[in-house]
């Protein structure tokens, strides 16, 4: 049973040279979020590496952030020019799958280095991280949400309606506290300095000293350490565990380049991509590259519990959690 | 003024029609795509917040502008012209840059808080309604000062001379000359600031402090970008247009002041304001106004200067694209504004007003809904990425059209009034008339309008985000991308570049409009 | 007596010197070519232009550094003599005092002044509803209620037709004589100067000459004035 599946999954790999011979300048269009394609993101390295093996032209189109990416694809519907959509996360995949725009991925033989078992047959993970509150080393952080709520520590968070970390926090509190989540939010309200549109604004405000902590990732301190030689940032470990974000890509079913798109999804799990993600996207790679993680990542906190709702449950939980959140913070 | 329809008049009516079609048509296109939308209680709360914050912002901006404008109107000092130009800067500042600057001054670890803490007081918090209002006052105080200062300068110097000869004191001058002027100028200034604040988006997003500070435009953003509820977005856009329309109608009696493009260099000799106390009061107001408006700019300069030369090439390329978009946008805006202004001058009072009102719709429109509508309309036919820059230039032109019109309509009307009959008698008609007679007479407001349109376009992020990809992004987009890549120092340098480019564009056009004539 | 002692007024490159006395109650026309400094002279007397050197005094009281409103000078300008948003009576009342309600006596004074200049029944009209000549009359009525012995007029009737202008100059002459005012009136029309019927001050070549009887000046004008008069 296992062998034929692998053979099937690997069909695109074998098909690659043939494809290249048939059509020389086949173009693969990949919609992704802006920061992926910027010259500091993974985009340029991924493009170069894939074009070296696919004999095709890889064309990244940067579209805002993860949430905007899904809106854009929905706006375009079946007429979309995208062959691949890269940059959704597990909180968005249920809605994305419901559009019926995505094909099965056929990438089944990869040993994912994820804290959870990967079972989605439509989207392929490429990196992941834990949400965490980031603070200056000198600041003494609370140990969990209850601690935070009763302290006078100030935090910067993102709006769950416009930002993936914002939504992540919503689900984090929900996953950790369930019924008690409204109570936690009500008590957190006075710790929240402001709610920004996206991660960038909140993180920028944090670096400018506007609050004690900012909602970001456990990997954020690695950026400062590796890129800037600055070891002054820490992520606060929370006893409840940390909610996860798994970033994924999917192939568009109506794409005329579907085989090429699927071979790209497979390519995402390989070393040339996985080895650049930690220091460009500043996230954990979905498959640990041969050389291991970059130096500096070993200093990061490792949450004891990984929290993650199954993708299918997210829309319902999100709707109800959003009401709670709006209620608590609108007072 | 009933002449036979001329090409330019038709062009003006056409331009106004296009603007109306663009703004209402895109909203309808979005609504059509979505089927139908429904507004929830949160949307009505957003509407309420929008009205409250816009009302407060307008009242404070104009209230503070009065003493500052009075001080500027009656004081003559070295650098006064430069100060007035610089004081105008916040209005053309890209929102994100301004917010960064405001935070550096008023933020928790900003200059003011540092000062407060030094004397043992708690730091400021500028998040919430008061933060939104503070930022709006920062943006709109310069505009209000400009409008009111113009009102002051429109009082003929001879009246102050007459007042002096009759022995008027400051109180008499205020009662007889200044208050009647303010009564005619202030309602219009309030209206303009209110309308600008109703479409506020990025300010509320960053400084609002949470979901209770949601404006209608922000609700539109969330509906489009996150909940993908296009019907609600379109309905909200129509609600926004209805709100601004209603406010504009309610304030119909208040003529919007015409000070947009006029020279502010003249200082009228005043004999009523020589008392040492009045001098001191004026000095304090000018000082406070300058400090409030210039300190955030200074912080942007200080923060960005070290990284400016090391900015990556992509940022400079984006700056180049932004400049091109800004130039095209400015050309479009003044061409449309000129055609509309000529049409308004030629048409009868009623149809003239209708054309003007339609062309002014831009002040109430949601760039996001226009962008989404255009996207829906053009996507089946063309790759949106190829349209990113042209669409951005056009939408920016429409958004700055109201300001260009405020500068050009009175100028064209005055040119017709002053030289229309002379031009008629000389047989100057059609293009030759505009080239020889009208354009030279309106050169100054034309330059001002072009500069304003270029600067506003330079800093705009609204539409391009929906269309552009990384290779066709503008400078504000590049700034966001730098922030998203943790590169805050580069982002600060890009912010400085954006500030400098916006100011430079404005200055070049405004200066060009002045020509050799000194203010 | 209005006395100008060694007065020099500078406006950029332009300078005007004046050193003369004008007896109280005199009616003096100020004559001279365009740009010679006629208005400059009046501006200095009225306090609108600073004096670089010298001293201006009225009956021994030094005016040189006083602001316009504190001088015993009523001024009628070429135009813009009235506030457009106030009616004729309110404009005249400004001559009594700039603020506050008028007493019955003051209102009577205003009405009397309007009647004296031939505008009885026009009290409620705004400047826009008055002809050019009527507007000048309102300004003259205000001059009448002002308690200021010296009156300066800067070509106040230049925009009026010859007949109306003659009438207005005659009115100024009569009003000034009745009220005992001292008048300095700039004009570019010699016939106005004759009609005023008093003295004349020739301004030219950077100097305002001492007043002489008008007939004497016009019949035997100095060289600078001769060209201007075309005689």
PDB file of C-alpha atoms in Angstrom, chain A residues 200-298:
ATOM      1  CA  UNK A 200       4.733  45.236  11.507  1.00  0.00           C
ATOM      2  CA  UNK A 201       3.049  48.170  13.209  1.00  0.00           C
ATOM      3  CA  UNK A 202       2.903  46.439  16.580  1.00  0.00           C
ATOM      4  CA  UNK A 203       6.499  45.284  16.419  1.00  0.00           C
ATOM      5  CA  UNK A 204       7.650  48.723  15.300  1.00  0.00           C
ATOM      6  CA  UNK A 205       5.842  50.314  18.246  1.00  0.00           C
ATOM      7  CA  UNK A 206       7.432  47.794  20.594  1.00  0.00           C
ATOM      8  CA  UNK A 207      10.919  48.570  19.311  1.00  0.00           C
ATOM      9  CA  UNK A 208      10.141  52.253  19.849  1.00  0.00           C
ATOM     10  CA  UNK A 209       9.421  51.497  23.494  1.00  0.00           C
ATOM     11  CA  UNK A 210       5.649  51.887  23.403  1.00  0.00           C
ATOM     12  CA  UNK A 211       4.961  48.799  25.517  1.00  0.00           C
ATOM     13  CA  UNK A 212       6.612  46.139  27.667  1.00  0.00           C
ATOM     14  CA  UNK A 213       5.681  43.259  25.383  1.00  0.00           C
ATOM     15  CA  UNK A 214       4.458  42.654  21.859  1.00  0.00           C
ATOM     16  CA  UNK A 215       2.646  39.691  20.395  1.00  0.00           C
ATOM     17  CA  UNK A 216       5.083  38.067  17.989  1.00  0.00           C
ATOM     18  CA  UNK A 217       6.828  34.713  17.694  1.00  0.00           C
ATOM     19  CA  UNK A 218       9.218  32.700  19.865  1.00  0.00           C
ATOM     20  CA  UNK A 219      11.651  33.062  16.953  1.00  0.00           C
ATOM     21  CA  UNK A 220      11.672  36.886  16.950  1.00  0.00           C
ATOM     22  CA  UNK A 221      14.682  37.144  19.314  1.00  0.00           C
ATOM     23  CA  UNK A 222      16.637  35.081  16.795  1.00  0.00           C
ATOM     24  CA  UNK A 223      16.383  37.883  14.263  1.00  0.00           C
ATOM     25  CA  UNK A 224      17.907  40.404  16.609  1.00  0.00           C
ATOM     26  CA  UNK A 225      20.582  37.942  17.692  1.00  0.00           C
ATOM     27  CA  UNK A 226      21.584  36.691  14.243  1.00  0.00           C
ATOM     28  CA  UNK A 227      20.980  39.681  12.001  1.00  0.00           C
ATOM     29  CA  UNK A 228      21.879  42.438  14.432  1.00  0.00           C
ATOM     30  CA  UNK A 229      24.102  40.738  17.016  1.00  0.00           C
ATOM     31  CA  UNK A 230      21.695  42.003  19.651  1.00  0.00           C
ATOM     32  CA  UNK A 231      20.746  39.542  22.398  1.00  0.00           C
ATOM     33  CA  UNK A 232      18.471  41.904  24.296  1.00  0.00           C
ATOM     34  CA  UNK A 233      15.124  40.445  23.170  1.00  0.00           C
ATOM     35  CA  UNK A 234      13.370  37.492  24.807  1.00  0.00           C
ATOM     36  CA  UNK A 235      10.175  35.560  24.252  1.00  0.00           C
ATOM     37  CA  UNK A 236       8.177  34.923  27.423  1.00  0.00           C
ATOM     38  CA  UNK A 237       7.350  31.246  28.036  1.00  0.00           C
ATOM     39  CA  UNK A 238       3.712  30.845  29.072  1.00  0.00           C
ATOM     40  CA  UNK A 239       2.707  27.921  31.247  1.00  0.00           C
ATOM     41  CA  UNK A 240      -0.501  27.263  29.315  1.00  0.00           C
ATOM     42  CA  UNK A 241       1.548  26.362  26.258  1.00  0.00           C
ATOM     43  CA  UNK A 242       1.861  28.373  23.057  1.00  0.00           C
ATOM     44  CA  UNK A 243      -0.456  28.494  20.099  1.00  0.00           C
ATOM     45  CA  UNK A 244       1.145  27.474  16.826  1.00  0.00           C
ATOM     46  CA  UNK A 245       1.102  28.975  13.412  1.00  0.00           C
ATOM     47  CA  UNK A 246       1.866  26.625  10.554  1.00  0.00           C
ATOM     48  CA  UNK A 247       2.329  28.383   7.243  1.00  0.00           C
ATOM     49  CA  UNK A 248       1.200  26.472   4.211  1.00  0.00           C
ATOM     50  CA  UNK A 249       1.008  26.529   0.436  1.00  0.00           C
ATOM     51  CA  UNK A 250      -1.554  25.035  -1.901  1.00  0.00           C
ATOM     52  CA  UNK A 251      -1.913  24.478  -5.636  1.00  0.00           C
ATOM     53  CA  UNK A 252      -4.816  26.023  -7.532  1.00  0.00           C
ATOM     54  CA  UNK A 253      -6.994  23.278  -9.007  1.00  0.00           C
ATOM     55  CA  UNK A 254      -7.891  25.191 -12.151  1.00  0.00           C
ATOM     56  CA  UNK A 255      -4.258  25.943 -12.975  1.00  0.00           C
ATOM     57  CA  UNK A 256      -3.111  24.810 -16.408  1.00  0.00           C
ATOM     58  CA  UNK A 257       0.274  24.222 -14.758  1.00  0.00           C
ATOM     59  CA  UNK A 258      -1.020  21.957 -12.017  1.00  0.00           C
ATOM     60  CA  UNK A 259       1.765  19.346 -12.299  1.00  0.00           C
ATOM     61  CA  UNK A 260       4.406  22.054 -12.102  1.00  0.00           C
ATOM     62  CA  UNK A 261       2.533  23.648  -9.199  1.00  0.00           C
ATOM     63  CA  UNK A 262       2.524  20.360  -7.332  1.00  0.00           C
ATOM     64  CA  UNK A 263       6.206  19.842  -7.997  1.00  0.00           C
ATOM     65  CA  UNK A 264       6.771  23.287  -6.486  1.00  0.00           C
ATOM     66  CA  UNK A 265       4.869  22.261  -3.351  1.00  0.00           C
ATOM     67  CA  UNK A 266       7.132  19.251  -3.089  1.00  0.00           C
ATOM     68  CA  UNK A 267      10.174  21.436  -3.675  1.00  0.00           C
ATOM     69  CA  UNK A 268       9.170  23.602  -0.708  1.00  0.00           C
ATOM     70  CA  UNK A 269       9.930  20.691   1.629  1.00  0.00           C
ATOM     71  CA  UNK A 270      13.485  20.291   0.324  1.00  0.00           C
ATOM     72  CA  UNK A 271      16.718  21.647   1.713  1.00  0.00           C
ATOM     73  CA  UNK A 272      17.253  24.614  -0.664  1.00  0.00           C
ATOM     74  CA  UNK A 273      14.030  26.158   0.648  1.00  0.00           C
ATOM     75  CA  UNK A 274      14.005  24.853   4.192  1.00  0.00           C
ATOM     76  CA  UNK A 275      17.573  25.986   4.879  1.00  0.00           C
ATOM     77  CA  UNK A 276      16.843  29.636   4.012  1.00  0.00           C
ATOM     78  CA  UNK A 277      13.524  29.977   5.866  1.00  0.00           C
ATOM     79  CA  UNK A 278      14.900  30.290   9.426  1.00  0.00           C
ATOM     80  CA  UNK A 279      16.958  33.374   8.641  1.00  0.00           C
ATOM     81  CA  UNK A 280      14.666  34.986   6.068  1.00  0.00           C
ATOM     82  CA  UNK A 281      11.160  34.250   7.305  1.00  0.00           C
ATOM     83  CA  UNK A 282      12.438  33.897  10.892  1.00  0.00           C
ATOM     84  CA  UNK A 283      10.342  30.802  11.500  1.00  0.00           C
ATOM     85  CA  UNK A 284      11.110  27.127  12.136  1.00  0.00           C
ATOM     86  CA  UNK A 285      11.476  25.076   8.949  1.00  0.00           C
ATOM     87  CA  UNK A 286       8.837  22.398   8.367  1.00  0.00           C
ATOM     88  CA  UNK A 287      11.614  19.914   7.667  1.00  0.00           C
ATOM     89  CA  UNK A 288      14.822  20.488   9.583  1.00  0.00           C
ATOM     90  CA  UNK A 289      17.536  20.990   6.954  1.00  0.00           C
ATOM     91  CA  UNK A 290      20.571  18.732   6.863  1.00  0.00           C
ATOM     92  CA  UNK A 291      22.783  21.354   8.466  1.00  0.00           C
ATOM     93  CA  UNK A 292      20.377  21.715  11.368  1.00  0.00           C
ATOM     94  CA  UNK A 293      19.027  25.032  12.606  1.00  0.00           C
ATOM     95  CA  UNK A 294      21.187  28.143  12.346  1.00  0.00           C
ATOM     96  CA  UNK A 295      23.340  29.053  15.283  1.00  0.00           C
ATOM     97  CA  UNK A 296      21.320  31.159  17.670  1.00  0.00           C
ATOM     98  CA  UNK A 297      18.075  29.214  17.370  1.00  0.00           C
ATOM     99  CA  UNK A 298      19.192  27.039  20.274  1.00  0.00           C
TER     100      UNK A 298
END
